[in-house]
Amino acid sequence: MSKVMRIGIVGAGMMGAEIALCCAWNGMDVIMKEVTQERADNGKQTVARLLTKAVDKGRIDTEEKENVLARIQPTDMYEGFDEVDLVIEAILEVSEVKQTLFQELDVICKPECIFASNTSSISITKLASAARPERFVGLHFFSPASMMKLVEVIPGLLTTPVTIEFAMAFCRTIGKEPVKVKNVEGFVVNRILLALMNEAYRLLDEGVATKEDIDTACRLGLGHPVGPFRLSDNISLDLLGKVHTILTDAYGERFKAPGIFREHLDAGRMGRKAGRGWYDY
Ligand SMILES: NC(=O)c1ccc[n+]([C@@H]2O[C@H](COP(=O)([O-])OP(=O)(O)OC[C@H]3O[C@@H](n4cnc5c(N)ncnc54)[C@H](O)[C@@H]3O)[C@@H](O)[C@H]2O)c1
């Protein structure tokens, strides 16, 4: 990875914008595509806010901030995607929508370009069946992606060793620690996380402790940086609800979300992005 890499990011929401920052921060040129120019610009504004915080903390100066920002080009078109070395998709968690996108990209991107999906729960082999199965890989970042060091690297059935090596090297180049994981539902982290969250919801439901105290218990007793309720709000309950369904289908009742979780979903308490979830924001 000696030359400056060009990265295409599709989706500039919670994950896409932060992944764009990781790439630009490490010297890569980024095209960040959204469904509208306004959304793409919003994604870049998210990056600008994060960089301002980095300046305030003395991690970079304003000149470096401007240099990083200048490497990110927000757009609602595919212009420039013919030159990217890697596309990272971070759009809606809907298999058909993602597959359609990869079919479109297959026509535009150069043949050696690698396709990656940040999906939380959809089979990489299934997504890869849409285009370039040998050059397709899962790159599962964690929120907030600019801070979290882990990336799960998930090969599909036909992903070549060269593609896996490329993905692992890319992660290290942007300062992440990759772990290679088989293409199973939930991969490693979400299987552990949803089991933990379910138990936290049940504890609340049973009146064993308040959500604040359960969060405190996990922070101070397990060394977690945030407790399960705060984390659930950060990830968003609608996304977690979909993952619960997928894991329940794959592994059975142990992953079924308890009633108290579904009640929050039904009430529209989706988490931080909605201004209310387990907590109010
Ligand atoms: N939120 C998390 O903590 C988290 C963690 C890891 C992985 N993921 C995965 O990352 C992906 C994105 O999640 P998110 O939380 O950033 O969602 P988000 O809703 O914040 O952002 C998704 C963005 O994709 C855009 N989009 C939808 N279809 C598009 C298309 N065809 N072309 C371009 N842009 C399109 C939407 O306008 C939206 O801005 C999902 O697959 C999710 O499972 C999320």
Coordinates of C-alpha atoms and ligand atoms in Angstrom, one line a residue:
M1 CA 0.0 0.0 0.0
S2 CA 2.8 2.4 -0.9
K3 CA 0.9 4.7 -3.3
V4 CA -1.9 7.0 -2.2
M5 CA -5.1 4.9 -2.2
R6 CA -8.3 6.1 -3.6
I7 CA -11.3 5.0 -1.6
G8 CA -15.0 5.1 -2.6
I9 CA -17.4 5.2 0.4
V10 CA -21.1 4.7 -0.3
G11 CA -23.4 6.0 2.4
A12 CA -22.4 9.0 4.5
G13 CA -24.5 8.2 7.6
M14 CA -23.3 7.3 11.0
M15 CA -20.8 4.8 9.8
G16 CA -19.8 6.0 6.3
A17 CA -18.8 9.5 7.4
E18 CA -16.6 8.1 10.2
I19 CA -15.0 5.5 7.9
A20 CA -14.3 8.3 5.4
L21 CA -12.5 10.2 8.2
C22 CA -10.4 7.1 9.0
C23 CA -9.2 6.9 5.4
A24 CA -8.6 10.6 4.9
W25 CA -6.8 11.0 8.2
N26 CA -4.4 8.4 7.0
G27 CA -3.6 10.2 3.7
M28 CA -6.1 8.5 1.4
D29 CA -8.3 10.3 -1.1
V30 CA -12.0 9.6 -0.5
I31 CA -15.1 10.0 -2.7
M32 CA -18.1 9.8 -0.4
K33 CA -21.4 9.1 -2.3
E34 CA -24.9 9.6 -1.0
V35 CA -28.4 9.6 -2.4
T36 CA -28.5 13.4 -2.5
Q37 CA -25.8 16.0 -2.5
E38 CA -27.3 17.4 0.7
R39 CA -26.8 14.1 2.6
A40 CA -23.2 13.8 1.2
D41 CA -22.5 17.4 2.4
N42 CA -24.0 16.5 5.8
G43 CA -21.6 13.6 6.0
K44 CA -18.7 15.9 5.3
Q45 CA -19.9 18.3 8.0
T46 CA -19.9 15.4 10.5
V47 CA -16.3 14.8 9.6
A48 CA -15.5 18.5 10.0
R49 CA -17.1 18.5 13.5
L50 CA -15.0 15.4 14.5
L51 CA -11.8 17.1 13.2
T52 CA -12.7 20.3 15.1
K53 CA -12.8 18.2 18.3
A54 CA -9.4 16.7 17.4
V55 CA -8.0 20.3 17.0
D56 CA -9.6 21.3 20.3
K57 CA -7.8 18.3 22.0
G58 CA -4.5 19.3 20.4
R59 CA -4.3 16.1 18.3
I60 CA -3.9 18.0 15.0
D61 CA -3.6 21.7 14.1
T62 CA -6.1 23.6 11.8
E63 CA -3.9 23.2 8.8
E64 CA -3.9 19.4 9.2
K65 CA -7.7 19.5 9.7
E66 CA -8.1 21.4 6.4
N67 CA -5.8 18.9 4.6
V68 CA -7.8 15.9 5.9
L69 CA -11.1 17.6 5.0
A70 CA -9.8 18.5 1.5
R71 CA -9.2 14.8 0.8
I72 CA -12.9 14.0 1.1
Q73 CA -15.1 14.7 -1.9
P74 CA -18.9 14.5 -1.1
T75 CA -21.1 13.7 -4.1
D76 CA -24.4 12.2 -5.2
M77 CA -22.9 10.8 -8.4
Y78 CA -20.5 8.0 -9.4
E79 CA -18.0 10.4 -10.9
G80 CA -14.5 9.3 -9.9
F81 CA -15.5 5.8 -8.9
D82 CA -13.8 4.4 -12.0
E83 CA -10.4 5.3 -10.3
V84 CA -11.0 3.9 -6.8
D85 CA -9.0 0.9 -5.4
L86 CA -11.5 0.0 -2.8
V87 CA -15.2 0.7 -2.3
I88 CA -16.7 0.4 1.2
E89 CA -20.4 0.3 1.3
A90 CA -22.2 1.6 4.4
I91 CA -25.8 2.1 3.3
L92 CA -29.2 0.7 4.4
E93 CA -29.1 -2.7 6.0
V94 CA -31.2 -4.3 3.3
S95 CA -29.8 -7.1 1.2
E96 CA -31.5 -6.2 -2.1
V97 CA -30.5 -2.5 -1.9
K98 CA -26.9 -3.4 -1.2
Q99 CA -26.8 -6.0 -4.0
T100 CA -28.3 -3.5 -6.5
L101 CA -25.6 -1.0 -5.5
F102 CA -22.8 -3.5 -6.1
Q103 CA -24.2 -4.4 -9.5
E104 CA -24.1 -0.7 -10.4
L105 CA -20.6 -0.3 -9.1
D106 CA -19.4 -3.4 -11.0
V107 CA -20.1 -1.5 -14.3
I108 CA -18.3 1.6 -13.2
C109 CA -15.3 0.5 -11.1
K110 CA -12.0 -0.8 -12.6
P111 CA -11.7 -4.6 -12.6
E112 CA -9.1 -4.7 -9.9
C113 CA -11.1 -2.6 -7.4
I114 CA -12.1 -4.5 -4.3
F115 CA -15.7 -4.3 -3.0
A116 CA -16.3 -4.3 0.8
S117 CA -19.5 -4.1 2.8
N118 CA -19.8 -2.8 6.4
T119 CA -22.9 -4.9 6.9
S120 CA -23.7 -5.9 10.5
S121 CA -25.7 -8.9 9.7
I122 CA -26.1 -9.9 6.1
S123 CA -24.1 -12.8 4.7
I124 CA -21.0 -11.7 2.8
T125 CA -21.3 -14.6 0.4
K126 CA -24.9 -13.5 -0.4
L127 CA -23.9 -9.9 -1.0
A128 CA -20.8 -11.1 -3.0
S129 CA -23.1 -13.1 -5.3
A130 CA -24.2 -9.7 -6.8
A131 CA -20.7 -8.8 -8.2
R132 CA -17.0 -9.8 -8.0
P133 CA -17.3 -12.6 -5.5
E134 CA -13.5 -13.2 -5.6
R135 CA -12.8 -9.5 -4.8
F136 CA -15.5 -9.1 -2.2
V137 CA -15.0 -8.9 1.5
G138 CA -16.8 -7.9 4.7
L139 CA -15.2 -5.0 6.6
H140 CA -17.2 -4.7 9.8
F141 CA -16.3 -1.4 11.6
F142 CA -17.6 -0.5 15.0
S143 CA -19.2 2.7 16.1
P144 CA -17.8 5.3 16.4
A145 CA -15.5 4.1 13.7
S146 CA -13.0 6.9 14.1
M147 CA -12.3 5.7 17.6
M148 CA -12.9 2.0 17.6
K149 CA -9.8 0.0 16.7
L150 CA -11.4 -3.2 15.7
V151 CA -12.4 -4.3 12.2
E152 CA -13.8 -7.8 11.6
V153 CA -12.6 -8.9 8.2
I154 CA -15.1 -11.5 6.7
P155 CA -14.3 -13.5 3.6
G156 CA -17.2 -14.9 1.6
L157 CA -17.1 -18.4 0.1
L158 CA -15.2 -17.3 -3.0
T159 CA -13.1 -14.4 -1.6
T160 CA -9.5 -15.0 -2.7
P161 CA -6.6 -15.0 -0.2
V162 CA -5.1 -12.0 -2.0
T163 CA -8.3 -10.0 -1.3
I164 CA -8.2 -11.0 2.4
E165 CA -4.6 -9.9 2.6
F166 CA -5.5 -6.6 0.9
A167 CA -8.3 -6.1 3.4
M168 CA -6.1 -6.9 6.4
A169 CA -3.3 -4.6 5.1
F170 CA -5.8 -1.8 4.4
C171 CA -7.2 -2.0 8.0
R172 CA -3.7 -1.7 9.4
T173 CA -2.9 1.2 7.1
I174 CA -5.8 3.2 8.6
G175 CA -4.6 2.3 12.1
K176 CA -7.1 -0.5 12.8
E177 CA -6.6 -3.9 14.3
P178 CA -8.3 -6.5 11.9
V179 CA -9.5 -9.9 13.0
K180 CA -10.4 -12.5 10.5
V181 CA -13.9 -14.0 11.1
K182 CA -15.9 -16.7 9.3
N183 CA -19.1 -15.6 7.5
V184 CA -21.6 -16.6 10.2
E185 CA -24.6 -14.5 11.4
G186 CA -23.5 -11.8 13.8
F187 CA -19.8 -12.6 13.2
V188 CA -18.0 -12.5 16.6
V189 CA -18.7 -9.2 18.3
N190 CA -22.5 -8.9 17.6
R191 CA -23.1 -12.4 18.9
I192 CA -21.4 -11.6 22.2
L193 CA -22.9 -8.1 22.3
L194 CA -26.5 -9.1 21.7
A195 CA -26.3 -11.8 24.3
L196 CA -25.1 -9.3 26.8
M197 CA -27.7 -6.7 25.8
N198 CA -30.5 -9.2 26.1
E199 CA -29.4 -10.1 29.6
A200 CA -29.3 -6.4 30.5
Y201 CA -32.8 -5.8 29.2
R202 CA -34.0 -8.8 31.2
L203 CA -32.4 -7.5 34.4
L204 CA -34.2 -4.2 33.9
D205 CA -37.5 -6.0 33.1
E206 CA -37.2 -8.1 36.3
G207 CA -36.5 -4.9 38.3
V208 CA -33.2 -6.2 39.5
A209 CA -31.6 -2.8 38.9
T210 CA -32.2 0.5 37.1
K211 CA -30.8 1.0 33.6
E212 CA -28.4 3.6 35.0
D213 CA -27.1 1.2 37.6
I214 CA -26.8 -1.6 35.0
D215 CA -24.8 0.7 32.8
T216 CA -22.6 1.7 35.8
A217 CA -22.1 -2.0 36.7
C218 CA -20.9 -2.9 33.3
R219 CA -18.6 0.2 33.1
L220 CA -17.1 -0.3 36.6
G221 CA -17.4 -4.0 37.0
L222 CA -16.5 -5.2 33.5
G223 CA -14.4 -2.2 32.3
H224 CA -16.7 -1.4 29.4
P225 CA -16.4 2.2 28.2
V226 CA -20.2 2.5 28.0
G227 CA -22.9 0.4 29.5
P228 CA -25.3 -1.7 27.4
F229 CA -28.3 0.8 27.5
R230 CA -26.2 3.8 26.4
L231 CA -24.5 1.6 23.7
S232 CA -27.9 0.4 22.5
D233 CA -29.0 4.0 22.1
N234 CA -25.7 4.9 20.3
I235 CA -26.1 2.0 17.8
S236 CA -29.9 2.6 17.5
L237 CA -32.7 0.2 18.5
D238 CA -34.1 -0.2 15.0
L239 CA -30.8 -1.6 13.7
L240 CA -30.4 -3.8 16.8
G241 CA -33.9 -5.0 16.3
K242 CA -33.0 -6.3 12.8
V243 CA -29.9 -8.0 14.1
H244 CA -32.0 -9.7 16.9
T245 CA -34.3 -11.1 14.2
I246 CA -31.4 -12.4 12.1
L247 CA -29.6 -14.0 15.1
T248 CA -32.9 -15.5 16.4
D249 CA -33.5 -17.1 12.9
A250 CA -30.0 -18.4 12.9
Y251 CA -29.4 -19.5 16.5
G252 CA -32.9 -19.7 18.1
E253 CA -34.8 -18.1 21.0
R254 CA -31.7 -17.2 23.0
F255 CA -31.3 -14.1 20.8
K256 CA -35.0 -13.1 20.8
A257 CA -35.3 -9.5 22.1
P258 CA -37.3 -9.3 25.3
G259 CA -40.7 -7.5 25.4
I260 CA -39.2 -4.4 27.0
F261 CA -36.9 -3.9 24.0
R262 CA -39.8 -4.3 21.5
E263 CA -41.9 -1.8 23.6
H264 CA -39.2 0.8 23.2
L265 CA -39.1 0.1 19.4
D266 CA -42.9 0.4 19.1
A267 CA -42.8 3.7 21.0
G268 CA -40.4 5.1 18.4
R269 CA -37.6 5.3 21.0
M270 CA -34.9 4.5 18.5
G271 CA -32.0 5.8 20.4
R272 CA -29.7 8.8 20.2
K273 CA -30.4 9.6 16.6
A274 CA -34.1 10.0 17.4
G275 CA -33.4 12.1 20.5
R276 CA -34.8 9.4 22.7
G277 CA -34.2 5.8 23.4
W278 CA -33.5 4.2 26.8
Y279 CA -32.4 7.7 27.7
D280 CA -33.5 11.2 26.5
Y281 CA -31.0 13.3 24.6
Ligands
LIG1 N1 -24.7 1.9 13.3 C1 -23.8 1.1 13.8 O1 -23.4 1.0 14.9 C2 -23.2 0.1 12.7 C3 -22.0 -0.6 13.1 C4 -21.4 -1.5 12.2 C5 -22.0 -1.6 10.9 N2 -23.1 -0.9 10.6 C6 -23.7 -1.1 9.2 O2 -23.3 0.1 8.5 C7 -24.3 0.3 7.5 C8 -24.8 1.7 7.6 O3 -25.3 1.9 8.9 P1 -25.4 3.4 9.5 O4 -25.7 3.2 11.0 O5 -24.3 4.3 9.1 O6 -26.8 3.9 8.8 P2 -27.3 5.4 8.5 O7 -28.8 5.2 8.3 O8 -26.8 6.3 9.5 O9 -26.6 5.7 7.1 C9 -26.9 5.1 5.9 C10 -26.8 6.1 4.8 O10 -26.9 5.4 3.6 C11 -27.5 6.3 2.6 N3 -27.9 5.4 1.5 C12 -29.0 4.6 1.5 N4 -29.0 4.0 0.2 C13 -28.0 4.5 -0.5 C14 -27.5 4.3 -1.8 N5 -28.1 3.5 -2.6 N6 -26.5 5.1 -2.2 C15 -25.9 5.9 -1.4 N7 -26.3 6.1 -0.1 C16 -27.3 5.4 0.3 C17 -28.6 6.9 3.4 O11 -29.0 8.1 2.8 C18 -28.0 7.1 4.8 O12 -27.4 8.4 4.9 C19 -25.4 -0.7 7.7 O13 -25.2 -1.8 6.8 C20 -25.2 -1.2 9.1 O14 -25.6 -2.5 9.4 C21 -23.7 0.0 11.5

